[in-house]
């Protein structure tokens, strides 16, 4: 059986005007349409078939172009023409701006469509009024559907609830190829409504049924508020997923779609996780920390207000604390950098300590250079390490030093001007003033 997934991506998105098309807006760092494509591609029986706008088609994979948008029915008509004269067995109609429909719901829809020998199967949900969703006219006993009334074409009460149409349907290919030619623009919008196919099919005694899904799976992207809603839904789903695996995440944590977490982790409020973050068992992330493109090892303590990024790896039992930035940093086991430090292009071996105000001066204006602190090294407060430089095993750097040369094992480096005290200077200065 051939099942084509027609993905309608030709809308103009006028209410979400911005520098990129609405279906390219990121949700947890992944473009809206890619969420849907990932779901479609996870169902092996589906053949993705994207019907795009001319603008989207310039930069992205597509299979047909809807040059001038004249409604959902017109988009599907364009798709049918591009597919060819021989229709697939079933067509699954999906929308690029309805990205969070679940794999389970789509598989259930297709399974029921085949098992119940339906001609059309719709996904529906209960929607509180007021809303502009299409309203399904259906029997309660067998879920058979007579028609769908577009929200723009009827007057509705301001309260209550309707059986709403999600926009997603499975329809037998031959029926779609035949019915798409019967659509008309006789409606308030002057467009071809795909939903009119349901009424046409009912009048011709085809079997049309609906099945329910949670409303959040039907959330579309038509306004900036919708975009925020989609982000919140996806974040909530991810938190629930990690809760089940024994990870404690505050509601005020922002996760990325590819975040990887192990059990026993605690992530406190106002933490942002960017792309390609892996946090391992027992780690604790304190508030207001930002982590991206990095790995946090087991039982590490991060933050508060830490910034770890650019292929950094903080190994087990290390503590990267208040206002410490790590960029391309390798912090091995039991490293401590608790306060106000910049660690760029640095390798800190086991049991090293970095004092407050330490800076790895890694950039000479042309290239980045490495700072290496070997096992047991101690970097005093307010130290500047001018790379390339190596602090050998168990060496100490006195506070306030500017270090430009390698420091031998077990040595103490003092690189600061000698202190000079001028007796009576302060009193004399006050008399003059």
Short mmCIF file of C-alpha atoms in Angstrom, two decimals:
data_model
loop_
_atom_site.label_atom_id
_atom_site.label_comp_id
_atom_site.label_asym_id
_atom_site.label_seq_id
_atom_site.Cartn_x
_atom_site.Cartn_y
_atom_site.Cartn_z
CA UNK A 1 0.00 0.00 0.00
CA UNK A 2 1.30 3.44 -0.96
CA UNK A 3 0.51 6.21 1.53
CA UNK A 4 1.49 9.71 0.44
CA UNK A 5 1.89 12.36 3.13
CA UNK A 6 0.89 15.62 1.45
CA UNK A 7 2.49 18.38 3.56
CA UNK A 8 0.93 21.74 2.79
CA UNK A 9 3.61 24.41 3.09
CA UNK A 10 2.33 27.08 0.72
CA UNK A 11 0.66 29.50 3.13
CA UNK A 12 1.86 33.11 3.25
CA UNK A 13 1.65 33.50 7.03
CA UNK A 14 0.67 37.19 6.87
CA UNK A 15 -0.19 37.34 10.58
CA UNK A 16 3.31 36.15 11.51
CA UNK A 17 5.25 38.63 9.40
CA UNK A 18 8.97 38.45 10.03
CA UNK A 19 12.37 37.85 8.46
CA UNK A 20 11.60 34.17 7.83
CA UNK A 21 8.49 32.20 6.88
CA UNK A 22 6.37 31.08 9.82
CA UNK A 23 6.96 27.40 9.09
CA UNK A 24 10.69 28.03 9.49
CA UNK A 25 10.33 29.60 12.95
CA UNK A 26 12.24 27.52 15.50
CA UNK A 27 10.52 25.48 18.17
CA UNK A 28 13.14 24.39 20.72
CA UNK A 29 15.74 25.28 18.10
CA UNK A 30 14.27 23.18 15.28
CA UNK A 31 12.27 24.75 12.40
CA UNK A 32 8.54 24.26 12.68
CA UNK A 33 8.25 22.23 9.48
CA UNK A 34 11.17 19.99 10.47
CA UNK A 35 9.27 18.82 13.57
CA UNK A 36 6.54 17.54 11.28
CA UNK A 37 8.98 16.08 8.77
CA UNK A 38 10.76 14.19 11.54
CA UNK A 39 7.45 12.66 12.61
CA UNK A 40 6.53 11.74 9.05
CA UNK A 41 9.93 10.20 8.39
CA UNK A 42 9.65 8.12 11.57
CA UNK A 43 6.62 6.32 10.04
CA UNK A 44 8.16 4.03 7.45
CA UNK A 45 4.97 3.55 5.45
CA UNK A 46 4.68 7.26 4.58
CA UNK A 47 6.07 8.93 1.47
CA UNK A 48 6.63 12.67 2.21
CA UNK A 49 5.35 15.02 -0.52
CA UNK A 50 5.79 18.75 0.17
CA UNK A 51 3.59 21.34 -1.57
CA UNK A 52 5.47 24.60 -1.09
CA UNK A 53 5.16 28.31 -1.72
CA UNK A 54 7.55 29.78 -4.32
CA UNK A 55 9.56 31.44 -1.53
CA UNK A 56 9.96 28.23 0.47
CA UNK A 57 10.77 26.26 -2.68
CA UNK A 58 13.77 28.51 -3.42
CA UNK A 59 15.65 27.23 -0.40
CA UNK A 60 14.12 23.91 0.61
CA UNK A 61 13.23 20.47 -0.66
CA UNK A 62 9.78 20.35 -2.24
CA UNK A 63 7.75 18.25 -4.67
CA UNK A 64 5.19 20.77 -5.94
CA UNK A 65 4.76 24.55 -5.91
CA UNK A 66 1.51 26.37 -5.19
CA UNK A 67 2.32 29.57 -7.08
CA UNK A 68 -0.70 31.58 -5.91
CA UNK A 69 -2.46 30.47 -2.71
CA UNK A 70 -6.16 29.84 -3.22
CA UNK A 71 -6.87 27.74 -0.15
CA UNK A 72 -6.14 24.26 1.09
CA UNK A 73 -8.16 22.62 -1.66
CA UNK A 74 -6.06 24.40 -4.27
CA UNK A 75 -2.84 23.28 -2.55
CA UNK A 76 -3.97 19.66 -2.61
CA UNK A 77 -5.08 20.04 -6.24
CA UNK A 78 -1.55 21.20 -7.10
CA UNK A 79 -0.17 18.21 -5.21
CA UNK A 80 -2.40 15.76 -7.08
CA UNK A 81 -1.29 17.19 -10.42
CA UNK A 82 2.38 17.00 -9.46
CA UNK A 83 2.03 13.41 -8.20
CA UNK A 84 0.62 12.25 -11.53
CA UNK A 85 -2.42 10.54 -12.95
CA UNK A 86 -2.10 7.37 -10.86
CA UNK A 87 -3.07 8.21 -7.27
CA UNK A 88 -1.54 6.57 -4.19
CA UNK A 89 -3.75 4.20 -2.21
CA UNK A 90 -4.15 6.70 0.62
CA UNK A 91 -3.24 10.37 1.02
CA UNK A 92 -2.52 11.75 4.48
CA UNK A 93 -3.09 15.51 4.50
CA UNK A 94 -0.80 17.38 6.90
CA UNK A 95 0.05 21.02 7.51
CA UNK A 96 3.56 22.43 7.93
CA UNK A 97 2.21 24.90 10.49
CA UNK A 98 0.69 22.12 12.65
CA UNK A 99 4.02 20.64 13.73
CA UNK A 100 3.35 18.77 16.97
CA UNK A 101 0.97 16.05 15.83
CA UNK A 102 2.33 12.86 17.36
CA UNK A 103 3.53 9.76 15.59
CA UNK A 104 1.11 7.71 17.69
CA UNK A 105 -1.91 9.76 16.57
CA UNK A 106 -1.00 9.49 12.89
CA UNK A 107 -0.38 5.75 13.12
CA UNK A 108 -3.70 5.29 14.94
CA UNK A 109 -5.52 7.34 12.27
CA UNK A 110 -4.07 5.28 9.43
CA UNK A 111 -4.75 2.01 11.24
CA UNK A 112 -8.40 2.90 11.83
CA UNK A 113 -8.76 4.17 8.27
CA UNK A 114 -7.75 0.77 6.92
CA UNK A 115 -9.40 -1.44 9.54
CA UNK A 116 -12.76 0.39 9.42
CA UNK A 117 -12.67 0.49 5.62
CA UNK A 118 -13.16 4.27 5.64
CA UNK A 119 -13.02 6.45 2.57
CA UNK A 120 -12.08 9.51 4.65
CA UNK A 121 -10.82 9.60 8.25
CA UNK A 122 -10.46 12.88 10.15
CA UNK A 123 -8.65 13.87 13.32
CA UNK A 124 -10.88 15.90 15.62
CA UNK A 125 -10.69 17.52 19.06
CA UNK A 126 -12.89 19.43 21.49
CA UNK A 127 -12.27 23.18 21.21
CA UNK A 128 -13.67 25.80 23.62
CA UNK A 129 -15.35 28.81 22.04
CA UNK A 130 -14.62 31.35 20.75
CA UNK A 131 -12.45 29.91 17.99
CA UNK A 132 -12.17 29.79 14.19
CA UNK A 133 -11.68 26.06 13.77
CA UNK A 134 -13.74 24.15 11.26
CA UNK A 135 -16.71 22.52 13.03
CA UNK A 136 -17.41 18.84 12.36
CA UNK A 137 -21.04 17.81 11.91
CA UNK A 138 -21.09 14.19 13.03
CA UNK A 139 -23.21 11.50 14.64
CA UNK A 140 -22.27 10.59 18.20
CA UNK A 141 -23.04 6.88 17.92
CA UNK A 142 -20.68 5.85 15.11
CA UNK A 143 -18.56 9.03 14.62
CA UNK A 144 -19.74 9.29 11.03
CA UNK A 145 -19.26 12.76 9.55
CA UNK A 146 -21.66 14.66 7.31
CA UNK A 147 -19.80 17.94 6.81
CA UNK A 148 -17.25 20.43 8.10
CA UNK A 149 -18.29 24.07 8.44
CA UNK A 150 -15.47 26.59 8.20
CA UNK A 151 -15.22 28.98 11.14
CA UNK A 152 -15.31 32.01 8.83
CA UNK A 153 -18.61 30.91 7.31
CA UNK A 154 -20.85 30.68 10.38
CA UNK A 155 -21.83 32.77 13.37
CA UNK A 156 -20.97 31.15 16.67
CA UNK A 157 -21.72 31.63 20.34
CA UNK A 158 -18.99 33.10 22.52
CA UNK A 159 -18.95 30.20 24.96
CA UNK A 160 -19.32 26.45 24.94
CA UNK A 161 -17.40 23.90 22.93
CA UNK A 162 -17.36 22.48 19.41
CA UNK A 163 -16.12 19.30 17.81
CA UNK A 164 -13.30 20.85 15.82
CA UNK A 165 -11.44 19.63 12.77
CA UNK A 166 -7.65 19.51 13.11
CA UNK A 167 -7.06 19.85 9.36
CA UNK A 168 -5.51 16.39 9.23
CA UNK A 169 -7.24 13.70 7.21
CA UNK A 170 -6.56 10.37 5.57
CA UNK A 171 -8.41 9.94 2.27
CA UNK A 172 -8.36 7.21 -0.32
CA UNK A 173 -6.32 8.37 -3.28
CA UNK A 174 -8.81 7.59 -6.07
CA UNK A 175 -11.56 9.42 -4.16
CA UNK A 176 -9.33 12.46 -3.66
CA UNK A 177 -8.32 12.58 -7.33
CA UNK A 178 -12.00 12.49 -8.32
CA UNK A 179 -13.38 14.84 -5.64
CA UNK A 180 -10.72 17.56 -5.89
CA UNK A 181 -12.15 18.51 -9.29
CA UNK A 182 -15.57 19.18 -7.73
CA UNK A 183 -14.49 21.90 -5.31
CA UNK A 184 -15.80 25.44 -5.85
CA UNK A 185 -14.92 28.88 -4.51
CA UNK A 186 -18.47 29.57 -3.36
CA UNK A 187 -17.60 30.70 0.17
CA UNK A 188 -16.80 33.85 2.12
CA UNK A 189 -13.05 33.58 1.47
CA UNK A 190 -13.39 32.84 -2.24
CA UNK A 191 -11.03 29.88 -1.87
CA UNK A 192 -11.08 26.17 -2.53
CA UNK A 193 -11.78 24.52 0.82
CA UNK A 194 -10.45 21.02 1.17
CA UNK A 195 -13.07 20.46 3.87
CA UNK A 196 -15.81 20.58 1.21
CA UNK A 197 -14.64 17.15 0.08
CA UNK A 198 -16.20 15.71 3.24
CA UNK A 199 -19.68 16.94 2.32
CA UNK A 200 -19.22 15.77 -1.27
CA UNK A 201 -18.17 12.32 -0.04
CA UNK A 202 -21.10 12.11 2.38
CA UNK A 203 -23.63 12.95 -0.34
CA UNK A 204 -22.11 10.24 -2.52
CA UNK A 205 -22.47 7.74 0.38
CA UNK A 206 -18.78 7.33 1.07
CA UNK A 207 -17.78 6.35 4.59
CA UNK A 208 -16.37 9.30 6.56
CA UNK A 209 -15.46 9.05 10.24
CA UNK A 210 -13.48 11.01 12.80
CA UNK A 211 -11.34 10.12 15.80
CA UNK A 212 -10.23 12.32 18.67
CA UNK A 213 -6.82 13.68 19.61
CA UNK A 214 -5.70 16.09 22.40
CA UNK A 215 -6.15 19.73 21.40
CA UNK A 216 -2.45 20.50 21.85
CA UNK A 217 -1.59 18.18 18.94
CA UNK A 218 -3.74 20.32 16.66
CA UNK A 219 -2.12 23.61 17.69
CA UNK A 220 -1.33 25.57 14.56
CA UNK A 221 1.01 28.49 13.95
CA UNK A 222 -0.97 31.49 12.77
CA UNK A 223 0.05 34.19 15.25
CA UNK A 224 3.00 35.04 17.48
CA UNK A 225 0.93 33.82 20.43
CA UNK A 226 0.56 30.47 18.65
CA UNK A 227 4.32 30.29 18.30
CA UNK A 228 4.71 30.76 22.04
CA UNK A 229 2.04 28.13 22.68
CA UNK A 230 3.85 25.63 20.45
CA UNK A 231 7.13 26.29 22.25
CA UNK A 232 5.45 25.77 25.63
CA UNK A 233 3.77 22.54 24.48
CA UNK A 234 7.04 21.12 23.19
CA UNK A 235 8.95 22.15 26.31
CA UNK A 236 6.30 20.52 28.50
CA UNK A 237 6.51 17.31 26.48
CA UNK A 238 10.28 17.22 26.86
CA UNK A 239 10.12 17.83 30.59
CA UNK A 240 7.59 15.01 30.97
CA UNK A 241 9.86 12.70 29.00
CA UNK A 242 12.82 13.43 31.27
CA UNK A 243 10.72 13.28 34.45
CA UNK A 244 9.90 9.68 33.59
CA UNK A 245 13.62 8.93 33.50
CA UNK A 246 14.32 10.38 36.93
CA UNK A 247 15.48 13.86 35.99
CA UNK A 248 14.23 16.93 37.87
CA UNK A 249 13.77 19.98 35.62
CA UNK A 250 12.18 23.26 36.63
CA UNK A 251 9.37 24.62 34.47
CA UNK A 252 11.53 27.70 33.90
CA UNK A 253 14.25 25.73 32.10
CA UNK A 254 14.52 26.09 28.31
CA UNK A 255 15.43 22.84 26.58
CA UNK A 256 16.69 22.31 23.05
CA UNK A 257 15.11 19.65 20.84
CA UNK A 258 18.32 17.57 20.88
CA UNK A 259 19.08 17.87 24.62
CA UNK A 260 20.34 14.62 26.14
CA UNK A 261 19.89 14.06 29.87
CA UNK A 262 20.64 11.12 32.13
CA UNK A 263 18.90 10.16 35.36
CA UNK A 264 19.44 11.87 38.68
CA UNK A 265 20.07 15.33 37.20
CA UNK A 266 18.74 18.51 38.81
CA UNK A 267 18.27 21.59 36.64
CA UNK A 268 17.09 24.66 38.51
CA UNK A 269 15.10 27.67 37.17
CA UNK A 270 16.22 30.07 34.43
CA UNK A 271 18.70 27.66 32.87
CA UNK A 272 18.99 27.70 29.06
CA UNK A 273 20.24 24.64 27.19
CA UNK A 274 21.24 25.29 23.60
CA UNK A 275 22.11 22.87 20.83
CA UNK A 276 24.03 19.64 21.38
CA UNK A 277 24.06 19.50 25.16
CA UNK A 278 24.61 16.25 27.04
CA UNK A 279 24.31 16.22 30.84
CA UNK A 280 25.30 13.05 32.63
CA UNK A 281 24.05 11.28 35.72
CA UNK A 282 23.89 13.21 38.96
CA UNK A 283 24.92 16.61 37.61
CA UNK A 284 23.41 19.71 39.19
CA UNK A 285 22.82 22.90 37.14
CA UNK A 286 22.18 26.00 39.25
CA UNK A 287 20.00 28.96 38.16
CA UNK A 288 20.73 31.35 35.30
CA UNK A 289 23.33 29.14 33.63
CA UNK A 290 23.64 28.83 29.85
CA UNK A 291 25.07 25.69 28.25
CA UNK A 292 25.44 24.87 24.55
CA UNK A 293 27.50 22.48 22.40
CA UNK A 294 29.00 20.94 25.51
CA UNK A 295 29.01 17.91 27.81
CA UNK A 296 28.55 18.04 31.57
CA UNK A 297 29.94 14.99 33.34
CA UNK A 298 28.54 12.94 36.23
CA UNK A 299 28.01 14.78 39.52
CA UNK A 300 29.39 18.05 38.16
CA UNK A 301 28.11 21.29 39.69
CA UNK A 302 27.47 24.16 37.28
CA UNK A 303 26.54 27.73 38.14
CA UNK A 304 24.82 29.83 39.11
CA UNK A 305 25.34 32.24 36.19
CA UNK A 306 27.83 29.98 34.40
CA UNK A 307 28.29 30.04 30.62
CA UNK A 308 29.64 26.86 29.05
CA UNK A 309 29.81 26.57 25.27
CA UNK A 310 31.75 25.75 22.09
CA UNK A 311 32.71 22.10 22.59
CA UNK A 312 33.54 22.32 26.26
CA UNK A 313 33.57 19.23 28.46
CA UNK A 314 33.22 19.51 32.22
CA UNK A 315 34.10 16.13 33.70
CA UNK A 316 32.81 14.43 36.83
CA UNK A 317 32.73 16.17 40.22
CA UNK A 318 34.00 19.47 38.81
CA UNK A 319 32.53 22.81 39.83
CA UNK A 320 32.18 25.67 37.37
CA UNK A 321 30.62 28.45 39.38
CA UNK A 322 29.42 32.05 39.49
CA UNK A 323 30.07 34.04 36.31
CA UNK A 324 32.60 31.59 34.91
CA UNK A 325 32.75 31.22 31.13
CA UNK A 326 34.18 28.09 29.51
CA UNK A 327 34.85 28.12 25.77
CA UNK A 328 36.48 25.07 24.16
CA UNK A 329 37.47 24.05 27.67
CA UNK A 330 38.35 20.62 29.00
CA UNK A 331 37.91 20.52 32.77
CA UNK A 332 38.90 17.10 34.05
CA UNK A 333 37.73 15.49 37.31
CA UNK A 334 37.53 17.57 40.50
CA UNK A 335 38.40 20.91 38.89
CA UNK A 336 37.24 23.99 40.78
CA UNK A 337 36.65 27.36 39.10
CA UNK A 338 34.07 28.90 41.37
CA UNK A 339 34.12 32.63 40.66
CA UNK A 340 34.45 35.21 37.90
CA UNK A 341 36.81 33.55 35.43
CA UNK A 342 37.25 33.26 31.67
CA UNK A 343 38.60 29.86 30.60
CA UNK A 344 39.01 29.89 26.83
CA UNK A 345 40.87 27.18 24.90
CA UNK A 346 41.97 25.70 28.22
CA UNK A 347 42.70 22.21 29.49
CA UNK A 348 42.47 21.88 33.27
CA UNK A 349 43.66 18.54 34.58
CA UNK A 350 42.49 16.75 37.75
CA UNK A 351 42.32 18.59 41.06
CA UNK A 352 43.22 21.99 39.65
CA UNK A 353 41.93 25.17 41.23
CA UNK A 354 41.24 28.46 39.43
CA UNK A 355 40.82 31.56 41.58
CA UNK A 356 38.41 34.44 41.16
CA UNK A 357 39.21 36.86 38.34
CA UNK A 358 41.48 34.48 36.43
CA UNK A 359 41.64 34.99 32.68
CA UNK A 360 43.04 32.81 29.92
CA UNK A 361 44.27 35.39 27.40
CA UNK A 362 43.97 32.98 24.47
CA UNK A 363 43.74 35.32 21.46
CA UNK A 364 46.67 37.29 20.05
CA UNK A 365 44.64 39.10 17.40
CA UNK A 366 45.23 36.42 14.75
CA UNK A 367 44.97 32.99 16.35
CA UNK A 368 43.72 31.22 19.48
CA UNK A 369 46.26 29.52 21.74
CA UNK A 370 46.04 26.82 24.40
CA UNK A 371 46.38 27.13 28.16
CA UNK A 372 47.21 23.89 29.99
CA UNK A 373 47.08 23.51 33.76
CA UNK A 374 48.36 20.09 34.75
CA UNK A 375 47.16 17.96 37.65
CA UNK A 376 47.12 19.71 41.01
CA UNK A 377 47.88 23.13 39.55
CA UNK A 378 46.75 26.21 41.46
CA UNK A 379 45.89 29.47 39.68
CA UNK A 380 45.67 32.35 42.13
CA UNK A 381 43.01 35.04 42.08
CA UNK A 382 43.23 37.79 39.47
CA UNK A 383 45.78 35.89 37.39
CA UNK A 384 46.20 36.43 33.65
CA UNK A 385 47.53 33.42 31.75
CA UNK A 386 48.87 34.60 28.39
CA UNK A 387 48.67 31.62 26.04
CA UNK A 388 50.27 29.51 24.80
CA UNK A 389 51.31 28.46 28.28
CA UNK A 390 51.60 25.36 30.46
CA UNK A 391 51.35 25.26 34.24
CA UNK A 392 52.99 21.96 35.13
CA UNK A 393 51.95 19.48 37.79
CA UNK A 394 51.35 20.91 41.29
CA UNK A 395 52.68 24.35 40.33
CA UNK A 396 51.27 27.47 42.01
CA UNK A 397 50.64 30.94 40.62
CA UNK A 398 50.54 33.78 43.12
CA UNK A 399 47.48 36.02 43.07
CA UNK A 400 47.63 39.04 40.79
CA UNK A 401 50.22 37.57 38.45
CA UNK A 402 50.46 38.04 34.70
CA UNK A 403 52.11 34.85 33.50
CA UNK A 404 53.82 34.69 30.12
CA UNK A 405 56.17 31.70 30.54
CA UNK A 406 55.66 28.04 31.35
CA UNK A 407 55.80 27.18 35.06
CA UNK A 408 57.78 24.09 36.08
CA UNK A 409 56.40 21.28 38.24
CA UNK A 410 56.04 22.17 41.93
CA UNK A 411 57.22 25.76 41.32
CA UNK A 412 55.67 28.99 42.59
CA UNK A 413 55.29 31.71 39.97
CA UNK A 414 55.12 35.34 41.10
CA UNK A 415 54.68 37.72 38.18
CA UNK A 416 53.66 41.07 39.63
CA UNK A 417 55.45 44.32 40.51
CA UNK A 418 56.94 44.36 44.03
CA UNK A 419 54.86 46.26 46.57
CA UNK A 420 56.28 49.56 47.82
CA UNK A 421 54.92 51.32 50.92
CA UNK A 422 55.66 55.08 51.32
CA UNK A 423 55.36 55.99 54.98
CA UNK A 424 53.33 59.12 55.77
CA UNK A 425 52.33 59.72 52.17
CA UNK A 426 48.55 59.71 52.84
CA UNK A 427 48.74 62.30 55.63
CA UNK A 428 50.92 64.61 53.56
CA UNK A 429 48.52 64.34 50.63
CA UNK A 430 45.55 65.29 52.81
CA UNK A 431 47.34 68.40 54.15
CA UNK A 432 48.11 69.61 50.65
CA UNK A 433 44.47 69.22 49.57
#
